[in-house]
GROMACS .gro file of C-alpha atoms in nm:
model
   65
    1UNK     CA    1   2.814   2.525   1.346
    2UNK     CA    2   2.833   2.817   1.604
    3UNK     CA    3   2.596   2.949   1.852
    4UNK     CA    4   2.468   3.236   1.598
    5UNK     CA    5   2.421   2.965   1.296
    6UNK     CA    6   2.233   2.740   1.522
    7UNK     CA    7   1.999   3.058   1.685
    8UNK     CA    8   1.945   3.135   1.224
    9UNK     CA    9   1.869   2.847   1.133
   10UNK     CA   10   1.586   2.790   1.445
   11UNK     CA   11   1.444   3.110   1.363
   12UNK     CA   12   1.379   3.012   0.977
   13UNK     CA   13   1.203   2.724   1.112
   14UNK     CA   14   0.825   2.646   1.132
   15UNK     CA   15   0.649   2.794   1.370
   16UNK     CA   16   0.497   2.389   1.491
   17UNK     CA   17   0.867   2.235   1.414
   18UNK     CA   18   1.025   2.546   1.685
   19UNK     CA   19   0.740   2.444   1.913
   20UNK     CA   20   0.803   2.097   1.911
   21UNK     CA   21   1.211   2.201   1.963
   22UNK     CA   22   1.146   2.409   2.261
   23UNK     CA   23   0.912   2.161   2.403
   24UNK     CA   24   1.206   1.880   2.354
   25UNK     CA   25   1.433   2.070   2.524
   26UNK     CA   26   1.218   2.168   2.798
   27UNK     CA   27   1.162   1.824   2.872
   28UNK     CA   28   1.537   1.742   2.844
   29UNK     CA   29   1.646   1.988   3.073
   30UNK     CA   30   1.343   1.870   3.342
   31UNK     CA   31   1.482   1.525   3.282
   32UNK     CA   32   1.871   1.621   3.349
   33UNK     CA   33   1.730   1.814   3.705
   34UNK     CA   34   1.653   1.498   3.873
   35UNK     CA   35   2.048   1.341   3.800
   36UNK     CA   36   2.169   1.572   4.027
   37UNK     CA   37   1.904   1.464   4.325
   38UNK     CA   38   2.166   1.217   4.489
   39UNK     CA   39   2.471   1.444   4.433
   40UNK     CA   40   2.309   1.790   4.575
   41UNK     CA   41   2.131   1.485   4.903
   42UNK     CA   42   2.512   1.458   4.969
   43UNK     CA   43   2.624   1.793   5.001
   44UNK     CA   44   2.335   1.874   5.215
   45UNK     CA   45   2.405   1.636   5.443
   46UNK     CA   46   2.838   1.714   5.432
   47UNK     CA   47   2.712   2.052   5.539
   48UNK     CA   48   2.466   1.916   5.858
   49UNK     CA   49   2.784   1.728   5.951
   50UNK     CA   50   3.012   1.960   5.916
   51UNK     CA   51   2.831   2.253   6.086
   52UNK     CA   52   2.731   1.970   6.371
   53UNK     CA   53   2.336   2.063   6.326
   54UNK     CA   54   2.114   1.819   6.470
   55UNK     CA   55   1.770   1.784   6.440
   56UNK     CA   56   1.517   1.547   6.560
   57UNK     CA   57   1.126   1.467   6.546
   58UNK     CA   58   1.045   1.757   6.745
   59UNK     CA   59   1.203   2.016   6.578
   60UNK     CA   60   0.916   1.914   6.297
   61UNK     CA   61   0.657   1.871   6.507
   62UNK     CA   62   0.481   2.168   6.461
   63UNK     CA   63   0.493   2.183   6.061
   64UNK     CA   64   0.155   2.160   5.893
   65UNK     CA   65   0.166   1.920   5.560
   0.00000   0.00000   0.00000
């Protein structure tokens, strides 16, 4: 099935049957953001290494919550 058949044959669907689809895949694609957390943690903190930044307490210390 291509990309066009799939885009028909979602468009001849029910209007509550294409809500509950887009809903599914909204939550699917929320889900698949927070797989990545660890993985994008790392790189962030290659690149502090790497460009020798340091920080400490009291470069925060002025932040309001």
């Amino acid at each position: 099935m291509t990309v066009q058949e799939i885009i028909n044959s979602i468009e001849n669907l029910p209007t509550e049957e294409r809500d509950y689809l887009f809903e599914f895949l909204r939550k699917k694609q929320e889900e698949s953001k927070g797989d990545n957390f660890w993985d994008e943690l790392q790189k962030f903190r290659e690149v502090i290494e790497n460009e020798g930044i340091i920080f400490t307490d009291d470069d925060f210390a002025d932040l309001r919550e």
